[in-house]
């Protein structure tokens, strides 16, 4: 059996119809969706499968993605009960990773990230918050330019280290827009202001830290079957105490996804991505190890075959 890492996508992986093939073909998937709906009051069947605007709102995006990831993982686990070398998520995907290693019940996970989305939205209200994707710049250039901008009174930070040459900055939209020409002069092929009203993984979310930590203290369990890699440190952890510290901190510090992949890919033979295929694209730029994305029953079967 090949050594595997379980990986879980974050916001940006959502789309109408995600998880539909699981729902159509699995009693377990239908039960999980119904249980999540009953627990939260969110009609996940409508949210996931019918045209709507809510799926793009962070307080609904986050629980929808975690739920589909949890379903994909549960169906995989029911047929192949294997222990990963580690689990890793991108941003909210770190909560999905905790579900996969037994440290968080999926219903509690859905509730937590629903709350997390609301806290993030509230923290950014009235702050002109936004994010900008930067293609073609190295980490040091982005860090230098954003530090220089902050010294000049602007509110901008490096927020996501996704892959080589792909970084996302966060902060005030007006400050990010003012820096577009500077990023391009430094070598960025693209500097694209994203259609978002939340600035993730930067100090603008400070007010969300304490209430999220309080909720984590009651929801998390000290029952890790495998370690999780922290977005904040790009290091492994396997205790509730560490998770309670690191997950709130993740709100205001950058996601070190690229660094995590590069650091630990020598420990595994392949990555299994549950509930999306965004990370598969990022991984191509950071590792030579294959990534198999599980988004429907056919890709679930293909993942079984890849493990042999």
XYZ file of C-alpha atoms in Angstrom:
308
model
C 0.000 0.000 0.000
C 1.339 3.423 -0.950
C 1.991 6.051 1.696
C -0.588 8.813 1.393
C -1.395 12.305 2.599
C -5.002 13.455 2.816
C -5.502 17.035 1.572
C -8.581 19.252 1.681
C -9.477 22.356 -0.371
C -10.602 25.736 0.892
C -12.703 28.562 -0.516
C -12.579 28.887 -4.272
C -13.270 25.190 -4.797
C -17.051 25.589 -4.526
C -19.436 25.109 -7.453
C -23.133 24.378 -7.878
C -23.541 20.613 -8.146
C -20.535 19.629 -6.056
C -21.227 16.377 -4.241
C -24.281 15.599 -6.410
C -22.908 12.299 -7.697
C -22.241 11.190 -4.123
C -25.787 12.199 -3.157
C -27.330 10.349 -6.096
C -25.412 7.135 -5.475
C -24.846 6.848 -1.732
C -27.212 6.483 1.223
C -24.343 7.603 3.469
C -23.948 10.863 1.529
C -27.683 11.567 1.650
C -27.751 10.913 5.395
C -24.749 13.175 6.036
C -26.321 16.032 4.065
C -29.620 15.642 5.921
C -27.892 15.485 9.314
C -25.893 18.636 8.544
C -29.071 20.423 7.439
C -30.897 19.398 10.616
C -27.994 20.519 12.816
C -27.513 23.951 11.245
C -30.837 24.923 9.693
C -29.067 25.273 6.328
C -30.780 23.467 3.436
C -27.616 21.890 2.038
C -29.461 20.039 -0.718
C -30.615 23.374 -2.152
C -27.327 25.144 -1.374
C -25.234 22.504 -3.143
C -27.412 21.425 -6.045
C -29.670 24.327 -7.107
C -28.735 27.697 -8.610
C -28.326 30.228 -5.804
C -26.186 33.157 -4.664
C -25.617 31.903 -1.125
C -22.907 29.428 -2.094
C -20.594 32.386 -2.801
C -21.181 33.916 0.650
C -18.392 32.847 2.999
C -20.666 31.784 5.883
C -22.277 29.255 3.495
C -19.289 28.514 1.259
C -17.256 27.198 4.163
C -19.715 24.637 5.599
C -20.666 23.484 2.092
C -17.051 22.727 1.179
C -16.310 20.999 4.484
C -19.443 18.861 4.166
C -18.596 17.661 0.649
C -15.005 16.960 1.689
C -16.239 14.998 4.710
C -18.580 12.951 2.502
C -15.812 12.154 0.020
C -13.533 11.116 2.871
C -16.223 9.007 4.601
C -17.004 7.089 1.405
C -13.309 6.487 0.820
C -12.768 5.414 4.423
C -15.698 2.986 4.322
C -13.961 1.061 1.532
C -10.286 1.761 2.343
C -9.708 2.295 6.036
C -6.116 3.522 5.761
C -4.192 5.841 8.026
C -2.503 8.759 6.250
C 1.021 9.895 7.040
C -0.565 13.290 7.691
C -3.563 15.437 6.747
C -3.331 18.960 5.357
C -5.974 21.514 4.424
C -5.898 24.891 2.715
C -7.387 27.502 5.062
C -10.850 26.177 6.013
C -9.600 22.831 4.677
C -7.597 22.486 7.891
C -10.927 21.924 9.660
C -11.772 19.199 7.115
C -8.355 17.677 7.811
C -9.196 17.550 11.528
C -12.432 15.723 10.702
C -10.488 13.155 8.667
C -8.119 12.296 11.527
C -10.869 11.952 14.130
C -10.205 15.160 16.060
C -13.473 16.832 15.011
C -16.920 15.393 14.321
C -18.115 16.429 10.866
C -21.307 18.003 12.235
C -19.264 20.054 14.690
C -16.952 20.928 11.800
C -19.843 22.191 9.682
C -21.087 24.309 12.597
C -17.609 25.664 13.325
C -16.821 26.834 9.813
C -20.327 28.294 9.432
C -19.536 30.368 12.533
C -16.027 31.062 11.209
C -17.503 32.463 8.000
C -19.884 34.721 9.916
C -17.080 35.944 12.182
C -14.853 36.694 9.186
C -17.651 38.574 7.439
C -18.443 40.625 10.555
C -14.755 41.391 11.169
C -14.406 42.873 7.685
C -17.599 44.941 7.591
C -16.844 48.580 6.830
C -13.140 47.912 6.275
C -13.011 47.903 2.447
C -11.561 44.390 2.736
C -10.375 42.353 -0.231
C -7.775 40.035 -1.716
C -5.530 40.109 -4.780
C -4.050 37.144 -6.661
C -0.436 37.635 -7.720
C 0.992 35.445 -10.471
C 4.688 35.330 -11.308
C 6.209 36.956 -8.225
C 8.451 35.177 -5.731
C 7.698 35.153 -2.012
C 10.464 37.594 -1.093
C 9.272 40.240 -3.565
C 5.710 40.122 -2.249
C 6.886 40.257 1.354
C 9.191 43.201 0.617
C 6.551 45.178 -1.290
C 3.807 44.619 1.282
C 6.141 45.467 4.190
C 7.148 48.660 2.399
C 3.491 49.508 1.811
C 2.650 48.990 5.494
C 5.525 51.297 6.426
C 3.807 53.903 4.233
C 0.519 53.435 6.085
C -1.184 50.927 3.789
C -2.943 47.797 5.061
C -1.721 44.919 2.875
C -0.195 41.541 3.719
C 0.868 38.307 2.030
C -2.011 35.935 2.873
C -1.707 32.665 0.915
C 1.476 30.986 -0.303
C -0.249 28.655 -2.755
C 2.530 27.433 -5.042
C 5.667 28.655 -6.760
C 4.752 31.946 -8.401
C 1.214 32.069 -6.999
C 0.589 34.173 -3.909
C -2.537 35.947 -2.654
C -2.331 39.268 -0.822
C -5.021 40.556 1.545
C -5.963 43.880 3.076
C -7.849 47.024 2.087
C -9.113 46.878 -1.497
C -8.107 50.463 -2.192
C -4.564 49.792 -0.957
C -4.300 46.578 -2.980
C -5.573 48.364 -6.095
C -3.022 51.141 -5.559
C -0.260 48.527 -5.476
C -1.217 46.758 -8.707
C 1.302 48.719 -10.785
C 4.050 48.131 -8.190
C 3.461 44.381 -8.246
C 3.616 44.376 -12.049
C 6.757 46.522 -12.116
C 8.365 43.956 -9.789
C 7.595 41.179 -12.276
C 4.049 39.993 -11.624
C 2.440 38.599 -14.777
C -0.965 39.258 -13.243
C -2.232 41.202 -10.235
C -5.950 40.479 -10.073
C -8.255 41.970 -7.444
C -10.604 39.140 -6.466
C -14.373 39.488 -6.153
C -14.377 39.181 -2.359
C -15.427 41.330 0.585
C -13.368 39.408 3.169
C -9.620 39.743 3.721
C -8.560 36.307 4.933
C -5.368 35.494 6.845
C -4.407 39.016 7.833
C -4.787 41.270 10.904
C -8.107 42.707 9.671
C -9.684 39.516 11.099
C -8.338 40.022 14.630
C -11.811 40.414 16.168
C -12.732 36.881 15.014
C -9.868 35.175 16.865
C -11.241 35.021 20.436
C -14.772 33.782 19.640
C -13.442 31.092 17.291
C -11.010 29.905 19.964
C -13.850 29.635 22.475
C -15.872 27.428 20.119
C -12.874 25.229 19.328
C -12.350 24.462 23.017
C -15.669 22.609 23.198
C -15.753 21.095 19.686
C -12.284 19.568 19.297
C -11.371 16.118 20.583
C -7.953 14.769 21.624
C -8.308 11.720 19.381
C -5.949 12.263 16.438
C -5.237 9.075 14.449
C -2.645 10.996 12.400
C -1.015 14.435 12.578
C -2.339 17.537 10.817
C -0.018 20.078 9.202
C -0.637 23.624 10.430
C -1.193 26.367 7.855
C 0.466 28.809 10.255
C 3.721 26.964 10.935
C 3.963 24.332 8.160
C 4.664 21.901 11.013
C 2.716 18.865 12.230
C 0.577 18.820 15.355
C -1.535 16.099 16.962
C -3.136 17.522 20.093
C -6.297 19.458 20.856
C -4.251 22.033 22.779
C -2.120 22.831 19.718
C -5.171 23.019 17.446
C -6.926 25.458 19.793
C -3.914 27.773 19.512
C -3.156 27.367 15.805
C -6.599 27.527 14.172
C -7.578 30.963 15.535
C -4.067 32.202 14.712
C -4.610 31.011 11.140
C -7.244 33.746 10.699
C -4.638 36.497 10.982
C -1.526 34.788 9.588
C -0.720 33.557 6.081
C -1.511 30.069 4.805
C 1.816 28.317 4.172
C 0.425 25.670 1.843
C 3.353 25.618 -0.570
C 5.858 25.318 2.258
C 3.863 22.450 3.779
C 3.825 20.468 0.533
C 7.524 21.011 -0.086
C 8.460 20.097 3.475
C 6.626 16.788 3.762
C 6.230 15.359 0.250
C 9.307 13.173 0.820
C 7.265 11.217 3.396
C 4.546 10.067 1.006
C 3.938 8.485 -2.403
C 0.744 10.309 -3.347
C -1.759 12.924 -2.228
C -5.504 12.263 -2.033
C -7.631 15.416 -2.325
C -11.154 15.071 -0.965
C -14.046 17.110 -2.343
C -12.317 19.275 -4.952
C -9.486 19.455 -7.468
C -8.014 22.918 -6.835
C -5.116 21.580 -4.769
C -4.204 19.125 -7.504
C -3.457 22.134 -9.708
C -1.403 23.850 -7.004
C 0.541 20.681 -6.247
C 1.725 20.373 -9.848
C 3.861 23.478 -9.271
C 5.337 22.340 -5.945
C 5.823 18.555 -6.025
C 6.400 15.691 -8.445
C 4.236 13.366 -6.353
C 0.838 12.623 -7.943
C -2.418 14.038 -6.564
C -5.693 12.150 -7.021
C -8.808 14.279 -6.516
C -11.992 12.600 -5.264
C -15.056 14.532 -6.417
C -17.476 11.795 -7.555
C -17.941 8.019 -7.539
C -15.723 7.472 -10.587
C -12.785 9.380 -9.092
C -13.379 7.538 -5.811
C -12.888 4.222 -7.634
C -9.801 5.616 -9.387
C -8.322 6.555 -5.997
C -8.701 2.965 -4.788
C -6.781 1.758 -7.828
C -4.055 4.379 -7.338
C -3.331 3.029 -3.865
C -2.347 -0.433 -5.071
